[in-house]
XYZ file of C-alpha atoms in Angstrom:
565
model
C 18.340 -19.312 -26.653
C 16.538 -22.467 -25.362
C 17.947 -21.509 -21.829
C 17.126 -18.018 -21.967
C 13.236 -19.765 -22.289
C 13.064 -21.793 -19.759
C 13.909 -19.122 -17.630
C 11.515 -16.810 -19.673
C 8.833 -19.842 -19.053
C 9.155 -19.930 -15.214
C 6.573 -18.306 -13.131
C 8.464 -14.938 -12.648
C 6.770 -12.639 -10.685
C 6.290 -9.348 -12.937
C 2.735 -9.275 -12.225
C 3.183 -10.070 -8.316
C 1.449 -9.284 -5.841
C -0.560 -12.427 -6.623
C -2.673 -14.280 -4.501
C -1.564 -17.987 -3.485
C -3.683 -20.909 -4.774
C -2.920 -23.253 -2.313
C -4.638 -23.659 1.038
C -3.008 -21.663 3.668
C -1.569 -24.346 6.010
C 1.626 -25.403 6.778
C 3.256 -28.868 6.673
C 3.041 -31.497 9.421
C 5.833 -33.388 10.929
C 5.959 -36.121 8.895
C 6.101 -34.698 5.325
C 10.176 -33.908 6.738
C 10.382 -37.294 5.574
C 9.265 -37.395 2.408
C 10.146 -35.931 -1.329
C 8.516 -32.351 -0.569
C 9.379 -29.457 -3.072
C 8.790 -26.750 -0.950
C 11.540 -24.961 -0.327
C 11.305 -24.913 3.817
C 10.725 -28.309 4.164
C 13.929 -28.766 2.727
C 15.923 -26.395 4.429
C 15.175 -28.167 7.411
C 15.682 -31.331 5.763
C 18.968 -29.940 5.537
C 20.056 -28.626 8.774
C 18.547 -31.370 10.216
C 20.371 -34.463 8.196
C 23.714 -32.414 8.352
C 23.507 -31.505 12.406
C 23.411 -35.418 12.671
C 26.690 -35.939 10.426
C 28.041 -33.397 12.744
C 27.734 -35.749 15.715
C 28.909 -38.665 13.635
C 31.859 -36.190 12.525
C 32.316 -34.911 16.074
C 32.346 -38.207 17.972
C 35.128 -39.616 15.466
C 37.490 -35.904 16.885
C 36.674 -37.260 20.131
C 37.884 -40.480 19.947
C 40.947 -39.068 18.084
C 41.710 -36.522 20.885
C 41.622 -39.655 23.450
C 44.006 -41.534 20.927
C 46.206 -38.279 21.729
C 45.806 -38.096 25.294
C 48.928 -39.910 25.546
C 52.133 -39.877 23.139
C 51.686 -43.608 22.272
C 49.021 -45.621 20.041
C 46.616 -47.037 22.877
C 43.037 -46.392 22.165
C 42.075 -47.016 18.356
C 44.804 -48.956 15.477
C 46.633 -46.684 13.410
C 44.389 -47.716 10.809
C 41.274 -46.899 12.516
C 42.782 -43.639 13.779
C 43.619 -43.028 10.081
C 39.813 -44.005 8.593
C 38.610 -41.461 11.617
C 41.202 -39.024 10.688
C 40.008 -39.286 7.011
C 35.982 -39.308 7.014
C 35.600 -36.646 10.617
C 37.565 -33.931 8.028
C 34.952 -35.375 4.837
C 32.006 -34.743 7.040
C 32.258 -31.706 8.804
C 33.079 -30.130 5.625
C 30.618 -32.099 3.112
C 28.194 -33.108 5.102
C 28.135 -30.580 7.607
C 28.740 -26.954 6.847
C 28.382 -26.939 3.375
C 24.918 -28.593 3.670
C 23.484 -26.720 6.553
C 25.086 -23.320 5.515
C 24.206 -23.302 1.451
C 21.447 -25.949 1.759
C 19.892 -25.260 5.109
C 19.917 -21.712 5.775
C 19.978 -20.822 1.900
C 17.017 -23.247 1.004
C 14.894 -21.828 3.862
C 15.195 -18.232 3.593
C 16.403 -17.054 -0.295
C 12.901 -17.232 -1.302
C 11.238 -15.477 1.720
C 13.900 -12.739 1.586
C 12.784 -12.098 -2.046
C 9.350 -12.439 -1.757
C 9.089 -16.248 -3.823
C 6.570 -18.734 -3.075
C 9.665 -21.349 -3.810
C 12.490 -22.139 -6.002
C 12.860 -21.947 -9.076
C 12.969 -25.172 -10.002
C 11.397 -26.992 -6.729
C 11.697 -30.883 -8.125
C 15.462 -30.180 -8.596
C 15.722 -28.881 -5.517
C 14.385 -31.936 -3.716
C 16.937 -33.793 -5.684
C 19.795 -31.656 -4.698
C 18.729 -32.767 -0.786
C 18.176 -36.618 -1.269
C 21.630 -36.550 -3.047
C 23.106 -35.862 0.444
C 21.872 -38.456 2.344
C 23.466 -41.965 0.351
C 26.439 -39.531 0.400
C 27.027 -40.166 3.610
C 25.925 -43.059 3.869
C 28.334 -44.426 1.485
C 30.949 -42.417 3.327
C 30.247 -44.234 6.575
C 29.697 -48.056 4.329
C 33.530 -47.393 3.756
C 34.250 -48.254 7.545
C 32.865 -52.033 6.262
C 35.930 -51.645 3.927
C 38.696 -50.736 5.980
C 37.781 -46.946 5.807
C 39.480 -44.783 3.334
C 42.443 -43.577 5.263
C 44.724 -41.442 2.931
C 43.334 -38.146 4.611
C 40.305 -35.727 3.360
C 42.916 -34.664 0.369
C 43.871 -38.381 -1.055
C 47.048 -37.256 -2.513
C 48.063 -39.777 -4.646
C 50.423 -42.400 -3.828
C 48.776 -42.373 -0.491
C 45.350 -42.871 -2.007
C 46.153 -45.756 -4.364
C 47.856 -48.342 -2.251
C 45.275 -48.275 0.997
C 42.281 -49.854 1.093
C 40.984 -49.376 -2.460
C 37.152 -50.344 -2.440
C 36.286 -48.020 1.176
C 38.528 -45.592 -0.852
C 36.330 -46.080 -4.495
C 33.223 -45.078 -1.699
C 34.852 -42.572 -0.638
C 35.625 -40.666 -4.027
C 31.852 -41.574 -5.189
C 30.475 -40.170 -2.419
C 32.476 -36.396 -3.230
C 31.295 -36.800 -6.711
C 27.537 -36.895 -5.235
C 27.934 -34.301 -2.690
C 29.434 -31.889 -5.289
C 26.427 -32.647 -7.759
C 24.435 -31.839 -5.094
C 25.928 -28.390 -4.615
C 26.228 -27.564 -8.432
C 22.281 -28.785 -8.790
C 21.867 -26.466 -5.796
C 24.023 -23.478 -6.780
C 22.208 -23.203 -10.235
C 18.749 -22.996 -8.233
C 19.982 -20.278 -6.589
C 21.717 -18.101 -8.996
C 17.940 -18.038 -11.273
C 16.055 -17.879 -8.317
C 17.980 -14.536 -7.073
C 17.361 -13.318 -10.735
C 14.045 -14.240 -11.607
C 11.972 -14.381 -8.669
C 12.347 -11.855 -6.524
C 8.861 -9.487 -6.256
C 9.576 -6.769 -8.455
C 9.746 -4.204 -6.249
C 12.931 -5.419 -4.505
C 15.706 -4.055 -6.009
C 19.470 -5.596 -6.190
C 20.826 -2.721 -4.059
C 18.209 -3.520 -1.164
C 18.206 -7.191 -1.635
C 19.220 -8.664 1.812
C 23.309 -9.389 2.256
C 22.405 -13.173 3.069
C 21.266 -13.084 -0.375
C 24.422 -11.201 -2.203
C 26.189 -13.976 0.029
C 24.462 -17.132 -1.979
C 25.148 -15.310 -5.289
C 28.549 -15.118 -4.741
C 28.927 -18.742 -3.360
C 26.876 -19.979 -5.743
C 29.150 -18.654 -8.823
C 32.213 -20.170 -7.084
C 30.902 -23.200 -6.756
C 29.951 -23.245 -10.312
C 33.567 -22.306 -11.313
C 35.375 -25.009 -8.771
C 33.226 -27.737 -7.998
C 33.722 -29.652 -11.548
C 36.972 -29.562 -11.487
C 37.142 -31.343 -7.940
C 34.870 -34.343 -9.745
C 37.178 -34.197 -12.595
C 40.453 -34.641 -10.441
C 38.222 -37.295 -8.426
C 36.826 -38.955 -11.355
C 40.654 -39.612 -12.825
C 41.602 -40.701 -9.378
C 38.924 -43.484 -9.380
C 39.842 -44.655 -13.002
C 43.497 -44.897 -11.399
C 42.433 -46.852 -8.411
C 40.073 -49.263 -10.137
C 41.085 -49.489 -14.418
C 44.814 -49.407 -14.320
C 45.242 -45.978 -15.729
C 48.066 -43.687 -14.662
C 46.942 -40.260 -14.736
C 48.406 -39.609 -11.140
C 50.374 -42.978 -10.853
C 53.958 -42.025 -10.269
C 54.834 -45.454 -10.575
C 53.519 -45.530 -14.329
C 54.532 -42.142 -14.854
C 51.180 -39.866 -13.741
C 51.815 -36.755 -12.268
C 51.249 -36.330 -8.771
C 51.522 -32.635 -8.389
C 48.401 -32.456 -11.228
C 46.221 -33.694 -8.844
C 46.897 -31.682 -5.956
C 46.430 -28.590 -8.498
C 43.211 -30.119 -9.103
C 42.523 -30.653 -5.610
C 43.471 -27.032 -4.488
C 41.935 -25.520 -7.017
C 38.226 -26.447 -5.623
C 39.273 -26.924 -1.638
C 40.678 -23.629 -1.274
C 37.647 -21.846 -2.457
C 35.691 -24.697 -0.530
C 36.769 -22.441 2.785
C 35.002 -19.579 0.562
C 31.925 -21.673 -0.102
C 31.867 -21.959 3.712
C 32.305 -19.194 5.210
C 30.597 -16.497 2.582
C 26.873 -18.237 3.900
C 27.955 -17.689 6.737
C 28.863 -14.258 6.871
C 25.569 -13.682 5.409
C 24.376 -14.498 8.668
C 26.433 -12.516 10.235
C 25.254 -9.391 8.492
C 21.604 -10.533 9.134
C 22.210 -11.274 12.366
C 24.168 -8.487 14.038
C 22.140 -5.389 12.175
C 19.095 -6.462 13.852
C 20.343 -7.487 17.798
C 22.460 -3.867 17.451
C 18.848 -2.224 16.539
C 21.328 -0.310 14.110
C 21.318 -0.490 9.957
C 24.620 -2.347 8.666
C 27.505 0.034 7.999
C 28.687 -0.334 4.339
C 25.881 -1.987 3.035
C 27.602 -1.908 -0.823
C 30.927 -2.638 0.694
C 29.579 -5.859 2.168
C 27.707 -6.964 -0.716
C 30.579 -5.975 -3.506
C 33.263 -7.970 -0.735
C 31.324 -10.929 -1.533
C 31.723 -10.946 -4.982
C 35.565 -9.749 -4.870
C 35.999 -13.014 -2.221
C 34.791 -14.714 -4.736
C 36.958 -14.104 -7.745
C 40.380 -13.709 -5.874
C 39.514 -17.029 -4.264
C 39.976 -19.044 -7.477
C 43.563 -17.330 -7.626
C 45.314 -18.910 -4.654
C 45.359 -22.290 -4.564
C 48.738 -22.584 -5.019
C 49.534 -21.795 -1.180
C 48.529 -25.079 0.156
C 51.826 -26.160 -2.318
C 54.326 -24.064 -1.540
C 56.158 -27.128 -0.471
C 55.130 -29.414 -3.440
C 57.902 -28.058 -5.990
C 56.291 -24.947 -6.456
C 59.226 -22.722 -8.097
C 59.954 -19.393 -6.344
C 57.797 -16.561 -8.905
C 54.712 -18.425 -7.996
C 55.241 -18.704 -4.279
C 55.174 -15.151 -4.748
C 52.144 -14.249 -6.593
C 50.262 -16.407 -5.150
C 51.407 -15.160 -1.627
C 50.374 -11.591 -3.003
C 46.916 -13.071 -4.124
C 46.310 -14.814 -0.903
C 46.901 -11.508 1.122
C 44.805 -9.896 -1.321
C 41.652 -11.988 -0.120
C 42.316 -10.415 3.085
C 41.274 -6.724 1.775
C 37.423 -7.877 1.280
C 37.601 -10.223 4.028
C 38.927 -7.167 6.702
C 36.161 -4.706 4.963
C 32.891 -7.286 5.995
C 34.895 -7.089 9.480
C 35.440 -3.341 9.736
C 31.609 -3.287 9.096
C 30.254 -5.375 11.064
C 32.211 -3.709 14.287
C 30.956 -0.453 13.223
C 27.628 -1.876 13.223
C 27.952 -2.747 16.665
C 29.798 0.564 17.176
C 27.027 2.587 19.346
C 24.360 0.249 18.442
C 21.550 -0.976 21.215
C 22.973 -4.361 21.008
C 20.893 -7.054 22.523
C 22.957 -9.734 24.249
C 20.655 -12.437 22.988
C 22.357 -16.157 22.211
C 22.107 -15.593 18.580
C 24.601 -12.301 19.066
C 26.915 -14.318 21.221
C 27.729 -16.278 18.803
C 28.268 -13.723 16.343
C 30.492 -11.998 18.695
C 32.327 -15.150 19.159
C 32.522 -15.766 15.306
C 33.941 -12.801 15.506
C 37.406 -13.427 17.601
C 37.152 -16.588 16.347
C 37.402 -15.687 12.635
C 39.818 -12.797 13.650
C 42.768 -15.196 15.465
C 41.879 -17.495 12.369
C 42.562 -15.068 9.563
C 45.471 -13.477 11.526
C 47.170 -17.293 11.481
C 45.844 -17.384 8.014
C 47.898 -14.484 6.801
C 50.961 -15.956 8.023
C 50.354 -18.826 6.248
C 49.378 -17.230 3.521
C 53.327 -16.299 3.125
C 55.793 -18.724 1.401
C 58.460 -18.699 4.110
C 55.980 -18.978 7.678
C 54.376 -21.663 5.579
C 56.690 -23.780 4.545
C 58.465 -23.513 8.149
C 55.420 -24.952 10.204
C 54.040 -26.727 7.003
C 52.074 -30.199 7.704
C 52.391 -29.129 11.725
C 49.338 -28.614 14.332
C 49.673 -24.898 13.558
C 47.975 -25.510 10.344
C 45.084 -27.739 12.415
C 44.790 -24.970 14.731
C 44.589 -21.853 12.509
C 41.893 -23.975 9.779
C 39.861 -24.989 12.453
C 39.790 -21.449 14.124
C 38.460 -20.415 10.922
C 36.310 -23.783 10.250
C 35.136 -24.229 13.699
C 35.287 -20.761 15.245
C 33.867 -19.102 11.829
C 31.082 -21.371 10.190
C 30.060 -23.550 13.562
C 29.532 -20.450 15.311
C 27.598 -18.984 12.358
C 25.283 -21.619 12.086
C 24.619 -21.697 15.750
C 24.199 -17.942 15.577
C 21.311 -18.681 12.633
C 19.643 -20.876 14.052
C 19.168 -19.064 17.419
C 18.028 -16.203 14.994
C 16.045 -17.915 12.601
C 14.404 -20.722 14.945
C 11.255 -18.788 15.788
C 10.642 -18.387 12.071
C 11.140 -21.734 11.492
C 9.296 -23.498 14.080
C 6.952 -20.683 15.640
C 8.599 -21.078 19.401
C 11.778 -19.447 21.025
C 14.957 -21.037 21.990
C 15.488 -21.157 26.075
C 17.782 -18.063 26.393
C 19.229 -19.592 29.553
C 20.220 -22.919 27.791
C 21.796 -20.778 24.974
C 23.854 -18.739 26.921
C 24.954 -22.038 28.945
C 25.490 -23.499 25.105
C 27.824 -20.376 24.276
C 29.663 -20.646 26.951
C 30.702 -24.159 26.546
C 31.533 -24.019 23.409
C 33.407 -20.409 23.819
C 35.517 -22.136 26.181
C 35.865 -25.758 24.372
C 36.543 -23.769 21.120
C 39.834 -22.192 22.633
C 41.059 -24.898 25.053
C 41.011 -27.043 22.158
C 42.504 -25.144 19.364
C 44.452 -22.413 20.698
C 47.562 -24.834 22.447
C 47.762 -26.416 18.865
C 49.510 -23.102 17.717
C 51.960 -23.722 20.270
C 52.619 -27.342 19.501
C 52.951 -26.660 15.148
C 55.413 -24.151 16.182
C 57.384 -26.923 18.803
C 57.137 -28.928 15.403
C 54.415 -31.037 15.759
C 53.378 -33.093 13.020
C 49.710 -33.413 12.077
C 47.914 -36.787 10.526
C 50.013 -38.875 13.379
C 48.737 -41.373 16.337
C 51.715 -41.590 17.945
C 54.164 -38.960 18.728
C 57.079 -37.177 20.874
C 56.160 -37.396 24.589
C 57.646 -33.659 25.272
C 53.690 -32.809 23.459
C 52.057 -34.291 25.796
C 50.761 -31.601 28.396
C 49.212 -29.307 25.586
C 47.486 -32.512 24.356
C 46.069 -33.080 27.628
C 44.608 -29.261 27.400
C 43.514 -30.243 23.646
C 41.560 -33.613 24.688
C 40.055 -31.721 27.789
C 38.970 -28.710 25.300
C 37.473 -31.154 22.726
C 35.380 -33.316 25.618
C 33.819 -29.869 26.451
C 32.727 -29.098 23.214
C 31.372 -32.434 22.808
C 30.111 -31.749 25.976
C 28.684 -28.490 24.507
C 25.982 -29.977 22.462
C 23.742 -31.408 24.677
C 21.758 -28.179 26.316
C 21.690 -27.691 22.359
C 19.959 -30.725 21.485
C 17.764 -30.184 24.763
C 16.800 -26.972 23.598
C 16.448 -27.235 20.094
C 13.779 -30.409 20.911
C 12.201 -29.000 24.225
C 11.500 -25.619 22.533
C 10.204 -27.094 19.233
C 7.584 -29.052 21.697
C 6.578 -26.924 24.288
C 9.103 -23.456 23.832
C 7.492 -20.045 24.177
C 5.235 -18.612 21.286
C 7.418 -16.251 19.114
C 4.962 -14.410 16.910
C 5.730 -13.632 13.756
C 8.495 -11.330 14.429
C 10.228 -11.676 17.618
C 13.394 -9.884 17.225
C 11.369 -6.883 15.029
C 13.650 -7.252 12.386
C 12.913 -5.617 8.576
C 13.719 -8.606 6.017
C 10.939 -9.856 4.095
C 10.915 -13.341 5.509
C 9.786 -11.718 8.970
C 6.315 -10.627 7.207
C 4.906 -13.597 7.061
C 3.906 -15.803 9.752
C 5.916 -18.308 12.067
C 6.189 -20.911 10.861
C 5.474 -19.815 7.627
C 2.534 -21.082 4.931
C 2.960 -22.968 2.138
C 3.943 -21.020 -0.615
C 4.527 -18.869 2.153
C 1.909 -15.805 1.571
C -1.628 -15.295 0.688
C -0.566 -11.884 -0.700
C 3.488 -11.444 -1.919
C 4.583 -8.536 0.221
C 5.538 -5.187 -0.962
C 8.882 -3.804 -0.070
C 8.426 -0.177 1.117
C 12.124 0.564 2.547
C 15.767 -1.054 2.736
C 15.892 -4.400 4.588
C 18.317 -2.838 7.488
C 16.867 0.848 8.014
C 16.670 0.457 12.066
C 16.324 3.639 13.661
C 14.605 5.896 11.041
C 10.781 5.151 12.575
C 10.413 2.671 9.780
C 9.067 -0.298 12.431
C 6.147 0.753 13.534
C 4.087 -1.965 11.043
C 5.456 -1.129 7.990
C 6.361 -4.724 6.996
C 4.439 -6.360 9.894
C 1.523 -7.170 8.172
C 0.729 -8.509 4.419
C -1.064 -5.557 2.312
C -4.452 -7.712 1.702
C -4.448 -5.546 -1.540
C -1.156 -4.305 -3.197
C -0.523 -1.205 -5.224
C 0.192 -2.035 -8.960
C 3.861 -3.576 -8.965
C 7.032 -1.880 -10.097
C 8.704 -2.696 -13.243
C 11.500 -5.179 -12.115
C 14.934 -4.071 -12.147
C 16.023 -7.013 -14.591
């Protein structure tokens, strides 16, 4: 009852269209470094903070690809090479994609696709953000320590017999990064409910949107029990208990089951932003609405609740006894039904459509094979006998980082090519993009696609040193990976260049329907003077619907709907 309240009590918008109280301006650069509630300010808070973990993350895979240039130990210590090994998986995963996929992109636009002014709770918000940054930095103190360097699962024994006070940092610093996301997914989830303008509907409510819900309710279900697992690991390490202590009789396997249980759907948590964009992004460059509108949003949902089910195959080789290797290889190839639907759709989108070869469609293109060859690899690892055959080999590196790498990296690029004119009010050099594609296109596959070869030769991952008959597709690996590091500099150039002095975009360069594209670039605070009205379905290209419709703010609304909930 008292939660039902405070939701009653927030400033829902039943008797929107409203005009905004605060002075029409938008932020300067410095309040990005301050505590600012408004819900833009953090999204690029976000991106921002987590693009520069993704250097720190992506300059530790290059100096690991130059410790495997050659079969023997010659460039960093096996220690170092294991502290590297350890904190580049942490931080493209925590303080990378998660933060700019859920917290960037989902900060920025949920409440301009719904028609908010914010958040629903903006203070917590700004919480949820400045828990990310000591994250990482006590991810990157550890190094001071030795560097945690049992790998980004910690599998006990591993985890309590190296380095125990960079490893203490390390588990503190997951504990913070999941509040984050649980403060964050909360936000969401009422947000969605109870502040969109009343005359949006669920069934027209944008698909980036229906992606959030359904990452936020997974994240819900498996974050806490990754801090509980974590949280018993750190009483091992530091108090003498024995939870997971084989020596004093813990259970080992109980913590990978703990693990799994919230890193499996961690891939969900991921990607599902991230196919948001995708079904943002490729509607509007094809100039054609999104084929299976229902199919996509209801995929999300049924990604969602089959991905808490199959955990189980990252332990197929753990003890797991036979019935469960099958259900949960059945389960596993289940998540491939919903998965396959969002890509049927999107290729019939593009199916006939007047596709604009823009940099932000590249790289949904390239998502596209990228996530295809991933989930292909995926499904054959998703069976008990392929997996436990090339299990712990470079085929496992090579088909999660197809699907990592080639799925989420290429999504976020693909956003922020799409949503940068919104965000900063000046276009991204199309020339640098496509020279930015290209790069990393190529880098993507030199790197990862001759580590299918060498997991299936029998490679062994987590190793500095190895057999020298590896040696030439490591050569093609280091090359690919010094390209994509490589890659990010017209990037950066552009990204900086553009923001400066980049072409004017207007307030709705790429004539697309969502709400967020009403408003101007960059948006306002509180982002409208009047809320905006929605008149038709956020992807109805082609039916004559442009021609102003939602290009311009009604400066008086028609007496609102009642709201759907």
């Amino acid at each position: 009852m008292a939660q039902s309240q405070a939701f009653d009590s927030l400033p829902a918008q039943e008797s929107a269209p409203q005009a905004s109280a605060h002075p029409h301006t938008v932020w300067k650069w410095w309040h990005y470094f301050t505590f600012n509630i408004d819900h833009k300010v953090i999204g690029i808070q976000y991106l921002v903070t987590s693009f520069a973990f993704y250097l720190i993350g992506g300059l530790m895979a290059m100096a690991m690809r130059a410790e495997l240039f050659t079969a023997d130990s010659d460039f960093l210590s096996p220690e170092l090479y294991n502290a590297f090994l350890t904190n580049h998986g942490t931080i493209m995963i925590f303080m990378w994609i998660v933060p700019a996929a859920i917290g960037g992109f989902g900060n920025y636009l949920v409440p301009l696709q719904i028609g908010a002014r914010d958040m629903a709770f903006p203070n917590l918000n700004a919480i949820a953000f400045w828990l990310v940054p000591p994250s990482g930095a006590l991810l990157l103190g550890s190094f001071f320590f030795g560097g945690a360097q049992s790998g980004w699962t910690s599998y006990p024994p591993l985890s309590l017999v190296t380095a125990n006070t960079a490893q203490s940092m390390w588990i503190l610093s997951i504990v913070l990064a999941g509040t984050s996301s649980i403060l964050g997914s909360v936000n969401f989830l009422v947000t969605i409910y109870k502040m969109r303008v009343p005359s949006l509907k669920w069934d027209e409510l944008p698909l980036f949107c229906w992606a959030i819900v359904a990452t936020s309710i997974l994240a819900l279900f498996s974050t806490p029990v990754l801090a509980a697992g974590l949280i018993l690991l750190l009483f091992d390490i530091n108090f003498g208990t024995s939870f997971f202590n084989p020596a004093a009789g813990g259970d080992v396997v109980m913590y990978q089951h703990l693990f799994w249980f919230y890193s499996h759907p961690a891939v969900y948590l991921m990607i599902l932003p991230i196919f948001g964009i995708m079904s943002e992004v490729i509607p509007v460059h094809a100039r054609k609405p999104i084929f299976g509108y229902k199919a996509i949003a209801y995929s999300s949902l049924m990604i969602c609740l089959v991905g808490l089910f199959v955990w189980v195959h990252h332990m197929f080789t753990s003890g797991t006894p036979p019935w469960m290797r099958i259900f949960f290889t059945i389960s596993t190839l289940i998540v491939a039904v919903p998965t396959g639907v969002k890509i049927f759709s999107w290729v019939a989108t593009l199916w006939g459509g007047k596709i604009r070869y823009t940099s932000a469609m590249l790289f949904a293109i390239g998502l596209l094979a990228m996530f295809v060859l991933g989930g292909l690899s995926g499904v054959t690892l998703g069976t008990a006998p392929v997996d436990i055959h090339v299990h712990d080999t470079y085929y496992v590196v090579a088909h999660f980082h197809y699907v990592l790498f080639g799925g989420s990296v290429f999504g976020i690029y693909s956003g922020i090519y799409h949503w940068f004119p919104k965000m900063t009010g000046r276009m991204l050099n199309e020339k640098l993009g496509y020279l930015h594609f290209a790069l990393t296109f190529v880098g993507t596959n030199l790197t990862f696609l001759p580590m299918h070869e060498m997991g299936l030769q029998g490679m062994p991952r987590r190793v500095a040193m190895y057999d020298p008959q590896f040696e030439a597709l490591n050569h093609l690996s280091t090359y690919g990976a010094m390209l994509l590091g490589i890659s990010v500099i017209p990037f950066f150039i552009n990204c900086v260049w553009s923001w400066i002095a980049g072409e004017k975009a207007g307030d709705n360069p790429w004539q697309a329907l969502t709400l967020e594209w009403t408003t101007a670039s960059p948006p306002a605070i509180e982002n409208w003077a009047v809320l905006p009205v929605v008149t038709h379905g956020p992807y109805d290209y082609g039916m004559g619907l442009f021609q102003g419709a939602l290009t311009e703010t009604p400066a008086v609304a028609p007496e609102p709907e009642q709201s759907a909930t």
